[in-house]
Short mmCIF file of C-alpha atoms in Angstrom, two decimals:
data_model
loop_
_atom_site.label_atom_id
_atom_site.label_comp_id
_atom_site.label_asym_id
_atom_site.label_seq_id
_atom_site.Cartn_x
_atom_site.Cartn_y
_atom_site.Cartn_z
CA MET L 1 34.83 -20.73 37.85
CA LEU L 2 33.08 -21.01 34.52
CA LYS L 3 29.51 -19.76 34.32
CA ILE L 4 27.28 -22.54 33.04
CA GLY L 5 23.63 -22.88 32.09
CA VAL L 6 21.60 -26.02 31.43
CA LEU L 7 19.13 -26.55 28.59
CA GLY L 8 16.52 -29.13 29.57
CA ALA L 9 15.30 -29.94 33.08
CA GLY L 10 13.96 -33.44 32.59
CA HIS L 11 15.14 -36.55 34.45
CA LEU L 12 18.81 -36.24 33.44
CA GLY L 13 18.74 -32.46 33.31
CA LYS L 14 17.82 -32.32 37.00
CA ILE L 15 20.79 -34.57 37.81
CA HIS L 16 23.12 -32.27 35.87
CA LEU L 17 21.67 -29.21 37.63
CA ARG L 18 22.21 -30.76 41.07
CA LEU L 19 25.81 -31.76 40.32
CA LEU L 20 26.74 -28.46 38.68
CA ASN L 21 25.33 -26.65 41.69
CA GLN L 22 27.79 -28.62 43.87
CA SER L 23 30.76 -28.25 41.51
CA GLN L 24 33.88 -26.32 42.48
CA LYS L 25 34.64 -25.61 38.80
CA TYR L 26 31.35 -24.14 37.63
CA GLU L 27 29.01 -21.42 38.75
CA LEU L 28 25.49 -22.61 37.91
CA VAL L 29 23.67 -19.58 36.52
CA GLY L 30 20.35 -21.25 35.74
CA PHE L 31 18.40 -23.28 33.22
CA TYR L 32 15.86 -23.11 30.43
CA ASP L 33 13.14 -25.68 29.76
CA PRO L 34 10.37 -25.04 27.20
CA ASN L 35 7.82 -26.87 29.36
CA ASP L 36 6.63 -24.04 31.62
CA GLU L 37 4.96 -26.34 34.11
CA ASN L 38 8.09 -28.43 34.56
CA ALA L 39 10.37 -25.38 34.58
CA ASN L 40 8.34 -23.65 37.30
CA LYS L 41 8.29 -26.83 39.39
CA VAL L 42 12.07 -27.29 39.15
CA ALA L 43 12.71 -23.61 39.92
CA SER L 44 10.45 -23.58 42.99
CA GLU L 45 11.53 -26.99 44.28
CA PHE L 46 15.30 -26.56 43.95
CA GLY L 47 15.79 -22.81 43.73
CA TYR L 48 17.60 -22.76 40.39
CA LYS L 49 17.09 -19.65 38.30
CA LYS L 50 14.65 -20.17 35.42
CA PHE L 51 15.27 -18.33 32.16
CA ASN L 52 12.48 -17.52 29.73
CA SER L 53 14.40 -18.28 26.53
CA ILE L 54 17.49 -20.05 25.27
CA GLN L 55 18.89 -16.71 24.11
CA GLU L 56 18.59 -15.13 27.57
CA LEU L 57 20.49 -18.01 29.14
CA ILE L 58 23.22 -18.17 26.49
CA ALA L 59 23.90 -14.44 26.85
CA VAL L 60 25.05 -14.71 30.49
CA VAL L 61 27.13 -17.90 30.54
CA ASP L 62 30.48 -19.27 29.29
CA VAL L 63 29.29 -22.86 28.82
CA VAL L 64 25.95 -24.45 27.96
CA ASP L 65 25.08 -28.00 29.02
CA ILE L 66 22.52 -29.43 26.57
CA VAL L 67 20.37 -32.13 28.17
CA THR L 68 17.39 -31.89 25.84
CA PRO L 69 15.82 -34.62 23.66
CA THR L 70 18.23 -35.73 20.91
CA LEU L 71 16.02 -34.26 18.15
CA SER L 72 16.75 -30.74 19.42
CA HIS L 73 20.53 -31.16 20.01
CA TYR L 74 21.56 -29.71 16.66
CA ASP L 75 19.39 -26.58 16.87
CA CYS L 76 20.44 -25.90 20.46
CA ALA L 77 24.14 -26.54 19.81
CA LYS L 78 24.11 -24.33 16.70
CA GLU L 79 22.68 -21.41 18.66
CA VAL L 80 25.14 -21.90 21.54
CA ILE L 81 28.22 -22.23 19.32
CA GLN L 82 27.31 -19.28 17.08
CA ALA L 83 27.14 -17.18 20.24
CA GLY L 84 30.76 -18.19 20.92
CA LYS L 85 29.97 -20.34 23.97
CA HIS L 86 31.41 -23.77 24.81
CA VAL L 87 28.99 -26.69 24.60
CA PHE L 88 28.50 -29.96 26.45
CA LEU L 89 26.08 -32.29 24.64
CA GLU L 90 24.42 -35.33 26.14
CA LYS L 91 24.76 -38.48 24.06
CA PRO L 92 24.04 -39.15 21.30
CA ILE L 93 25.65 -35.98 19.98
CA SER L 94 22.79 -35.38 17.54
CA ASN L 95 19.99 -37.00 15.61
CA THR L 96 21.97 -37.51 12.39
CA VAL L 97 25.61 -37.83 11.40
CA ALA L 98 25.25 -34.84 9.05
CA GLU L 99 24.07 -32.68 11.97
CA ALA L 100 26.95 -33.93 14.13
CA GLU L 101 29.50 -33.06 11.44
CA GLU L 102 27.97 -29.60 11.12
CA ILE L 103 28.33 -29.14 14.91
CA ILE L 104 32.04 -30.03 14.61
CA SER L 105 32.63 -27.53 11.80
CA LEU L 106 30.74 -24.80 13.65
CA ALA L 107 32.81 -25.38 16.81
CA LYS L 108 36.03 -25.07 14.78
CA LYS L 109 34.79 -21.95 13.03
CA HIS L 110 33.82 -20.20 16.27
CA ASN L 111 36.83 -21.57 18.20
CA VAL L 112 34.83 -23.16 21.02
CA GLN L 113 35.28 -26.42 22.90
CA GLY L 114 32.75 -29.24 22.82
CA GLN L 115 32.31 -32.51 24.68
CA VAL L 116 29.80 -35.36 24.37
CA GLY L 117 28.30 -37.10 27.41
CA HIS L 118 29.52 -40.65 26.87
CA VAL L 119 29.61 -41.18 30.61
CA GLU L 120 30.97 -44.74 30.66
CA ARG L 121 34.43 -43.37 29.82
CA PHE L 122 34.33 -41.97 33.37
CA ASN L 123 33.11 -45.18 35.00
CA PRO L 124 35.60 -45.95 37.80
CA ALA L 125 35.88 -49.63 36.78
CA PHE L 126 36.83 -48.66 33.20
CA ILE L 127 39.23 -45.95 34.41
CA ALA L 128 40.93 -48.53 36.67
CA THR L 129 41.49 -51.01 33.83
CA LYS L 130 41.94 -49.00 30.63
CA ASN L 131 45.73 -48.78 31.00
CA ASN L 132 45.78 -52.59 30.90
CA ILE L 133 43.91 -52.72 27.60
CA HIS L 134 46.48 -52.98 24.79
CA ASN L 135 45.52 -54.05 21.28
CA PRO L 136 42.49 -56.21 22.19
CA MET L 137 41.59 -58.73 19.49
CA PHE L 138 38.17 -59.82 20.73
CA ILE L 139 35.67 -57.76 22.71
CA GLU L 140 32.30 -58.88 24.00
CA THR L 141 29.71 -56.54 25.52
CA HIS L 142 26.33 -57.13 27.15
CA ARG L 143 24.20 -54.12 28.05
CA LEU L 144 20.81 -55.32 29.23
CA ALA L 145 18.13 -53.21 30.89
CA GLU L 146 14.72 -53.79 32.39
CA PHE L 147 11.93 -52.22 30.39
CA ASN L 148 11.45 -48.48 30.86
CA PRO L 149 9.08 -46.55 28.54
CA ARG L 150 11.47 -43.59 28.69
CA GLY L 151 13.87 -43.98 25.77
CA THR L 152 11.77 -46.28 23.61
CA ASP L 153 11.29 -43.49 21.06
CA VAL L 154 14.71 -44.43 19.63
CA PRO L 155 16.22 -47.83 18.68
CA VAL L 156 18.05 -49.68 21.46
CA VAL L 157 21.28 -49.05 19.53
CA LEU L 158 21.02 -45.27 20.10
CA ASP L 159 19.65 -45.71 23.61
CA LEU L 160 22.03 -48.32 25.08
CA MET L 161 24.50 -49.86 22.64
CA ILE L 162 26.06 -46.51 21.72
CA HIS L 163 27.74 -46.46 25.16
CA ASP L 164 29.65 -49.63 24.28
CA ILE L 165 30.38 -48.46 20.74
CA ASP L 166 32.12 -45.38 22.17
CA VAL L 167 34.11 -47.40 24.73
CA ILE L 168 35.25 -49.85 22.03
CA LEU L 169 36.26 -47.08 19.61
CA SER L 170 38.30 -45.49 22.41
CA VAL L 171 40.48 -48.61 22.87
CA VAL L 172 40.65 -50.09 19.36
CA LYS L 173 43.03 -47.98 17.31
CA SER L 174 41.92 -49.20 13.92
CA LYS L 175 39.35 -48.40 11.26
CA VAL L 176 36.12 -50.37 11.01
CA LYS L 177 36.23 -52.93 8.19
CA SER L 178 32.71 -54.40 8.29
CA ILE L 179 29.54 -54.53 10.38
CA ASN L 180 26.87 -57.22 10.61
CA ALA L 181 23.86 -56.81 12.87
CA SER L 182 20.33 -57.94 13.60
CA GLY L 183 17.60 -56.41 15.73
CA VAL L 184 14.16 -57.45 16.95
CA SER L 185 11.23 -55.21 17.85
CA VAL L 186 9.31 -56.85 20.68
CA ILE L 187 7.36 -54.11 22.42
CA SER L 188 8.36 -50.91 20.57
CA ASP L 189 8.19 -49.72 16.98
CA THR L 190 12.00 -49.85 16.84
CA PRO L 191 14.31 -52.75 17.83
CA ASP L 192 14.37 -53.56 21.55
CA ILE L 193 17.08 -56.22 21.26
CA ALA L 194 20.11 -55.90 19.02
CA ASN L 195 23.32 -57.77 18.31
CA ALA L 196 26.17 -56.38 16.24
CA ARG L 197 29.51 -57.76 15.10
CA ILE L 198 32.10 -55.13 14.23
CA GLU L 199 35.29 -56.19 12.45
CA PHE L 200 38.26 -53.84 12.43
CA GLU L 201 41.05 -53.63 9.86
CA ASN L 202 43.63 -54.79 12.44
CA GLY L 203 41.72 -58.07 12.95
CA CYS L 204 39.92 -57.14 16.15
CA VAL L 205 36.31 -58.33 16.40
CA ALA L 206 33.73 -56.81 18.75
CA ASN L 207 30.45 -58.57 19.51
CA LEU L 208 27.84 -56.28 21.10
CA THR L 209 24.47 -57.24 22.58
CA SER L 210 21.92 -54.76 23.90
CA SER L 211 18.40 -55.28 25.22
CA ARG L 212 15.88 -53.06 26.96
CA ILE L 213 13.37 -55.80 27.79
CA SER L 214 15.53 -57.97 30.06
CA LEU L 215 14.56 -59.35 33.44
CA LYS L 216 17.69 -57.93 35.06
CA ASN L 217 20.17 -55.16 34.39
CA MET L 218 23.66 -55.97 33.14
CA ARG L 219 26.48 -53.80 31.76
CA LYS L 220 29.56 -55.96 31.21
CA THR L 221 32.41 -55.82 28.73
CA ARG L 222 35.21 -58.35 28.29
CA PHE L 223 38.46 -57.65 26.46
CA PHE L 224 40.69 -60.46 25.19
CA GLN L 225 44.23 -59.71 24.09
CA LYS L 226 47.65 -61.37 23.90
CA ASP L 227 48.44 -62.76 27.36
CA ALA L 228 45.53 -60.99 29.09
CA TYR L 229 41.80 -61.09 29.79
CA ILE L 230 40.10 -58.00 31.21
CA SER L 231 36.52 -57.85 32.47
CA VAL L 232 34.73 -54.59 33.30
CA ASP L 233 31.39 -54.51 35.09
CA PHE L 234 30.09 -51.00 34.41
CA LEU L 235 26.96 -51.57 36.51
CA ASP L 236 28.51 -52.87 39.74
CA LYS L 237 31.75 -50.94 39.13
CA MET L 238 33.98 -53.99 39.44
CA CYS L 239 36.83 -55.27 37.27
CA GLU L 240 39.04 -58.27 36.82
CA VAL L 241 42.43 -58.44 35.13
CA VAL L 242 43.88 -61.87 34.39
CA LYS L 243 47.36 -61.94 32.86
CA MET L 244 49.84 -64.55 31.70
CA LYS L 245 53.62 -64.53 31.82
CA ASP L 246 56.38 -67.07 31.27
CA ALA L 247 56.26 -69.57 34.10
CA PRO L 248 59.19 -69.69 36.55
CA GLU L 249 61.46 -72.74 36.32
CA THR L 250 60.33 -73.88 39.74
CA PRO L 251 56.74 -72.75 40.30
CA GLY L 252 55.52 -72.14 43.83
CA ASP L 253 52.92 -74.41 45.44
CA PHE L 254 50.13 -71.93 44.73
CA ASP L 255 51.23 -70.76 41.27
CA MET L 256 48.73 -71.44 38.46
CA VAL L 257 50.64 -72.79 35.45
CA LEU L 258 49.32 -73.84 32.04
CA GLN L 259 51.26 -75.79 29.43
CA ASN L 260 50.34 -75.74 25.73
CA ALA L 261 50.85 -78.46 23.12
CA GLU L 262 54.32 -77.13 22.30
CA GLY L 263 55.36 -77.49 25.93
CA ILE L 264 55.46 -73.75 26.61
CA LYS L 265 54.48 -72.99 30.19
CA LYS L 266 52.66 -69.84 31.22
CA GLN L 267 51.82 -68.64 34.69
CA ILE L 268 48.41 -67.10 35.30
CA TYR L 269 48.26 -64.22 37.74
CA PHE L 270 45.57 -61.80 38.81
CA GLU L 271 45.78 -58.05 39.16
CA ASN L 272 43.31 -56.11 41.23
CA PRO L 273 43.32 -52.51 39.98
CA ASN L 274 42.36 -49.95 42.56
CA ILE L 275 38.86 -48.65 41.81
CA GLU L 276 38.37 -45.13 43.13
CA ALA L 277 34.73 -44.24 43.74
CA ASN L 278 33.56 -41.21 41.80
CA ASN L 279 30.52 -39.54 40.32
CA ALA L 280 30.98 -40.18 36.61
CA ILE L 281 28.59 -37.42 35.48
CA LEU L 282 30.27 -34.82 37.68
CA ASP L 283 33.68 -36.01 36.45
CA GLU L 284 32.76 -35.70 32.78
CA LEU L 285 31.45 -32.17 33.36
CA GLU L 286 34.45 -31.07 35.43
CA THR L 287 37.06 -32.52 33.07
CA PHE L 288 35.36 -30.45 30.37
CA ALA L 289 35.90 -27.36 32.53
CA ASP L 290 39.59 -28.33 32.76
CA ALA L 291 39.80 -28.69 28.97
CA ILE L 292 38.29 -25.22 28.50
CA ASN L 293 40.49 -23.55 31.11
CA ASN L 294 43.69 -25.27 29.93
CA ASN L 295 42.79 -25.19 26.22
CA THR L 296 43.33 -28.96 25.96
CA THR L 297 41.40 -31.65 24.11
CA PRO L 298 38.27 -32.87 25.96
CA ILE L 299 38.25 -36.56 26.93
CA VAL L 300 35.21 -37.28 24.73
CA THR L 301 35.45 -34.96 21.73
CA LEU L 302 32.70 -33.94 19.33
CA GLN L 303 34.49 -36.16 16.79
CA ASP L 304 34.31 -39.13 19.20
CA GLY L 305 30.57 -38.57 19.60
CA THR L 306 30.16 -38.38 15.83
CA ASP L 307 32.18 -41.56 15.23
CA ALA L 308 30.03 -43.48 17.72
CA LEU L 309 26.85 -42.15 16.10
CA ARG L 310 28.07 -43.12 12.63
CA ILE L 311 28.72 -46.73 13.70
CA ALA L 312 25.35 -46.82 15.48
CA TYR L 313 23.56 -45.84 12.28
CA GLN L 314 25.55 -48.37 10.24
CA ILE L 315 24.28 -51.02 12.68
CA ILE L 316 20.70 -49.74 12.31
CA ASP L 317 21.10 -49.84 8.51
CA CYS L 318 21.88 -53.56 8.82
CA PHE L 319 18.45 -54.07 10.43
CA ASN L 320 16.76 -52.37 7.49
CA GLU L 321 18.60 -54.55 5.01
#
């Protein structure tokens, strides 16, 4: 079991602490939070060991899980990596692309593993369908959230849309050709609603919409590709796979058959991938333990986190233009 410590005991930090305490792959050593009042409350309420400094915690662990505000990710990660310890970073990887690239180079220099917490990659509905996603040519995402003051210190692109950017980059194996985007600030100083159109060199187009002032929550992505349509509901953890194949010469009574203008007949059929319930946050943390123990590439690499951040900032730059 790898010894792990957590930096940050806020809302998400407490979730990470609870799950790591249950994990069969980690031994939770303790946590550090600079807010003494919060740290004492978490320690007394849950019994986790409280450390008095980052340095004290780093010294006694193999891995550090950074769940602090994004502004502090770089400084924390730098200290962890220079001490030769593996690092898990909540998303976004850092506050700037330059910081993220420095984190990558430090990890290589000190020969440590790193993973970024893009948790939707571990969503059971996405896991169930991703093997069906081959060369999608149009992708549409909607990530809408009811208003929550927590998170409004950053643009909605870094808060919500970055999840979908990462998922899209994981399935589209092509470089980005162009980005167009618009954003509207309604209640915050930064955009609360954003739409982006990403065009890839292979012809794929992704249309992303994110809002944090919606009346209901929604997290849906649809993938369109040759002979298939795939829908993933990240919120309700449901999926739908609709495929087409050449129609049989004598279709059955219940077969759904379409005929195009050229007279070519296609049969529509539905696949229902098996969705296995999981805890996505625990899975992302435990697969990182596997990557460390087996010296394999983490599922969401530091480079993946940096690529998603770079696209996010290119979208934000469109707003400023």
